[in-house]
Tab-separated table of C-alpha atoms in Angstrom:
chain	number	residue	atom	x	y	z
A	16	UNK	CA	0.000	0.000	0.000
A	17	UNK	CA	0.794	3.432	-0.471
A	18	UNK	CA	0.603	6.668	2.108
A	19	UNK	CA	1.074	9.763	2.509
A	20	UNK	CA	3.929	10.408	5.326
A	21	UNK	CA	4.714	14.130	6.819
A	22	UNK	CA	7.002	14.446	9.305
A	23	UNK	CA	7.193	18.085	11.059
A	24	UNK	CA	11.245	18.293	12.687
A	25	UNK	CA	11.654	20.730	15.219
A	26	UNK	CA	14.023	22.419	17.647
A	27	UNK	CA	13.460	20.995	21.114
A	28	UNK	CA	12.318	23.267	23.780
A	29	UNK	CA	15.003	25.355	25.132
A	30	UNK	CA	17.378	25.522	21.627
A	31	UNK	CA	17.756	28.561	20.410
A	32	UNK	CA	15.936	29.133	17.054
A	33	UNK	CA	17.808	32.496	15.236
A	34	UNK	CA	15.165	32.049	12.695
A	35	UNK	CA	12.004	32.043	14.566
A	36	UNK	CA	13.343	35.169	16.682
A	37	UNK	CA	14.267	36.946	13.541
A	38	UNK	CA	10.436	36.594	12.364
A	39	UNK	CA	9.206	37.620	16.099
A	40	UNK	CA	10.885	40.661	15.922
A	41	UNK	CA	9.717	41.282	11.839
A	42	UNK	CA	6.302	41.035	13.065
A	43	UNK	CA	6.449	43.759	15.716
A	44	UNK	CA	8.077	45.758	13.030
A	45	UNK	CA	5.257	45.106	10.525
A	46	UNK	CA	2.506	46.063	12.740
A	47	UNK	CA	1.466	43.097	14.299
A	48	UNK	CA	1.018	42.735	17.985
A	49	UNK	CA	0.910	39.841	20.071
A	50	UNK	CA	2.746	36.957	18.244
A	51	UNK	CA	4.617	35.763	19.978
A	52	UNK	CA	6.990	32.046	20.609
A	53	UNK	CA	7.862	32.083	16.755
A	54	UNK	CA	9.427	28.882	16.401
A	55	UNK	CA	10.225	27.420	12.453
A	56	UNK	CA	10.521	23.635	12.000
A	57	UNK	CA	10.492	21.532	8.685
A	58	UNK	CA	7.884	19.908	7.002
A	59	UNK	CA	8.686	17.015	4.862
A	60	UNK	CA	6.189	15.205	3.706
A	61	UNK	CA	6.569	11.926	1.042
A	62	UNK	CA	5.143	9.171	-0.431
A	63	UNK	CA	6.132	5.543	0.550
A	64	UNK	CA	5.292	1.893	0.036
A	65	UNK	CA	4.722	-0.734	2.745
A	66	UNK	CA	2.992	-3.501	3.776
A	67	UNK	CA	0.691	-2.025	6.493
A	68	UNK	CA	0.867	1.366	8.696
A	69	UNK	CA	3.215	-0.909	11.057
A	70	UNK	CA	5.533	-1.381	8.323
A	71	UNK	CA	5.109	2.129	7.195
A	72	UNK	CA	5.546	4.004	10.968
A	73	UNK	CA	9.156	1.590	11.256
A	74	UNK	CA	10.337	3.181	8.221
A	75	UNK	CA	9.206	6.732	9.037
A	76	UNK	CA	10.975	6.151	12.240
A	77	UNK	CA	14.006	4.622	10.965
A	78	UNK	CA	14.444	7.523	8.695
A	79	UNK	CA	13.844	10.134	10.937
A	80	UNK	CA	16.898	8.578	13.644
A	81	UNK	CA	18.834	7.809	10.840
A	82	UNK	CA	18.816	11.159	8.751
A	83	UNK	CA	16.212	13.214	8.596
A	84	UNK	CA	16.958	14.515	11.532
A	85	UNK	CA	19.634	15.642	14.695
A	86	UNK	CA	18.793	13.645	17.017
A	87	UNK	CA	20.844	15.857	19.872
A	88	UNK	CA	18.679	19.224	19.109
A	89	UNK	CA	15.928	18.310	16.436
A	90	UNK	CA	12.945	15.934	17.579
A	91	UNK	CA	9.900	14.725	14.884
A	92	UNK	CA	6.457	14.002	14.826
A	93	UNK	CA	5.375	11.393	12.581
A	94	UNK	CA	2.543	11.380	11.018
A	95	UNK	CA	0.999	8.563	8.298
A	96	UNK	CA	-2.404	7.893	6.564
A	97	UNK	CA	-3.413	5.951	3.572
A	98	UNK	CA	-2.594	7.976	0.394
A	99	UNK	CA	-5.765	8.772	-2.045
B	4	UNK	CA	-7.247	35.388	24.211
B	5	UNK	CA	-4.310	33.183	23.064
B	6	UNK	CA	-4.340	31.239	20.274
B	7	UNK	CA	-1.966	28.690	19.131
B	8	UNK	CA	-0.944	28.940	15.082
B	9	UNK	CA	0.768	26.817	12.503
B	10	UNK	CA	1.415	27.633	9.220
B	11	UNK	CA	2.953	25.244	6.747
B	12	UNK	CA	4.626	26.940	3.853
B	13	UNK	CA	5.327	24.733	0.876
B	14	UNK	CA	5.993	24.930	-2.546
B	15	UNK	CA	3.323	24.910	-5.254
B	16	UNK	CA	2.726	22.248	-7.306
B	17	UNK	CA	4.886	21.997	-9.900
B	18	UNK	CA	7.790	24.402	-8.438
B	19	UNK	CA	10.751	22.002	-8.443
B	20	UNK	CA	11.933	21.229	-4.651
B	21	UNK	CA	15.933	20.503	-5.007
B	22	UNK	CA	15.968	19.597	-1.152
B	23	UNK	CA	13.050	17.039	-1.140
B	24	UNK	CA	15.138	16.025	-4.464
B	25	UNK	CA	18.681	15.658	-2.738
B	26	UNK	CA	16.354	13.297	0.294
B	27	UNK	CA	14.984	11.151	-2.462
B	28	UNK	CA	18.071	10.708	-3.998
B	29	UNK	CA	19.874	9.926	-0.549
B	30	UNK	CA	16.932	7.591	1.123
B	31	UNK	CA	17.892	5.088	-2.066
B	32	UNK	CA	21.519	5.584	-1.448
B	33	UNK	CA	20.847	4.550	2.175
B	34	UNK	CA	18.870	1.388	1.324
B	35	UNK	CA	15.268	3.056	2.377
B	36	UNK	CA	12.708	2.125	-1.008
B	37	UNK	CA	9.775	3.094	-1.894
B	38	UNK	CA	10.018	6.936	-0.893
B	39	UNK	CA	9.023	9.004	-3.931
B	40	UNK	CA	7.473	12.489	-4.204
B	41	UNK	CA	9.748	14.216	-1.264
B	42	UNK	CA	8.439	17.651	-0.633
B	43	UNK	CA	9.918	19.957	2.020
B	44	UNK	CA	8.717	22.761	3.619
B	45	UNK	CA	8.482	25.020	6.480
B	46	UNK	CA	6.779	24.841	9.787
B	47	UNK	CA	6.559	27.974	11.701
B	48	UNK	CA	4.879	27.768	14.962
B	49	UNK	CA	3.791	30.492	16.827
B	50	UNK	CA	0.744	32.232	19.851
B	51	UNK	CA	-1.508	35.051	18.797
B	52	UNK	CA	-3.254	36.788	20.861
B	53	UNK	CA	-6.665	37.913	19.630
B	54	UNK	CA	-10.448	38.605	20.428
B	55	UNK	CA	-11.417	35.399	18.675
B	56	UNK	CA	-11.022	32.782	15.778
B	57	UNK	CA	-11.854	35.071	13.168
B	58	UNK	CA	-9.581	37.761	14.106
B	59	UNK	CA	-6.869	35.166	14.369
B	60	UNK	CA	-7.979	33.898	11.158
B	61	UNK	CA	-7.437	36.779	9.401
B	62	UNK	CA	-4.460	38.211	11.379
B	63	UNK	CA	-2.410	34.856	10.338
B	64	UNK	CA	-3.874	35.208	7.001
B	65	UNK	CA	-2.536	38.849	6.534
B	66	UNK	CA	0.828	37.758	7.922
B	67	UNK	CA	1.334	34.763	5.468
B	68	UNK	CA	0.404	36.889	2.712
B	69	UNK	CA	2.836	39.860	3.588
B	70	UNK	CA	5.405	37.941	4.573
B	71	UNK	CA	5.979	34.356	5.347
B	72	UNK	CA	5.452	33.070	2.132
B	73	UNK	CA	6.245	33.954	-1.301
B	74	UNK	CA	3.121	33.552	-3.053
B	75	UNK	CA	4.898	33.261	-6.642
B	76	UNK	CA	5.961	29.870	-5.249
B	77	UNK	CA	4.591	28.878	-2.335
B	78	UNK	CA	1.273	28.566	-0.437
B	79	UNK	CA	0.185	28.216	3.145
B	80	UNK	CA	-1.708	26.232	5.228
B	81	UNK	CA	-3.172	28.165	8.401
B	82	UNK	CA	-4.067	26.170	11.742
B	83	UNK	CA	-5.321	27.815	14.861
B	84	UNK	CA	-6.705	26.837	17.979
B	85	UNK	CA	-7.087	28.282	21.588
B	86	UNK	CA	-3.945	27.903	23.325
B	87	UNK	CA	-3.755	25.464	26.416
């Protein structure tokens, strides 16, 4: 079967995130008030094959340890559905 | 009251993605199969405050449009709900 995977990777809580501050302080600029706790991630989002959502999640997971992300300041959420 | 937003930037259809390429390409390499259509974009994560959904709503609208995205190439998908 095919599905649809996304997986968001983000800073953990309490790393530093230049970019997300940068866009804080752009807002306040701009005109907009009260945003605040800007924090940017990545969203990566594919297609893959597998047996069942088991099969599927192992992979995802696999991946996500093995390069899609840092383990030491990045964490992911995983999320998988049936593509169509 | 508070409001807690995603957006998720990503490229429109069709706009070639050289990072979800270079994944692709390097999931093979590593022995992962079956991962095709790699797409990557952002995440940005942030609390609004505001009088209610609809302000938000449009607030996070007005924000994506005048700044976080690039609408020549990219779109955005708004989530809010109250904080907590």
């Amino acid at each position: 079967m095919v599905y649809d995977a996304c997986v968001e990777v983000k800073l953990r809580e309490g790393i530093a995130d230049p970019q997300g501050s940068t866009i804080e302080k752009a807002t306040a600029n701009l005109g907009f008030s009260g945003i605040t706790n800007v924090r940017v991630g990545k969203c990566i989002r594919f297609q893959i094959e597998a047996e069942d959502d088991q099969e599927a999640n192992n992979i995802v997971t696999e991946l996500c340890n093995s390069f899609l992300t840092n383990p030491v300041i990045e964490e992911a959420v995983i999320e998988i559905q049936v593509a169509g």
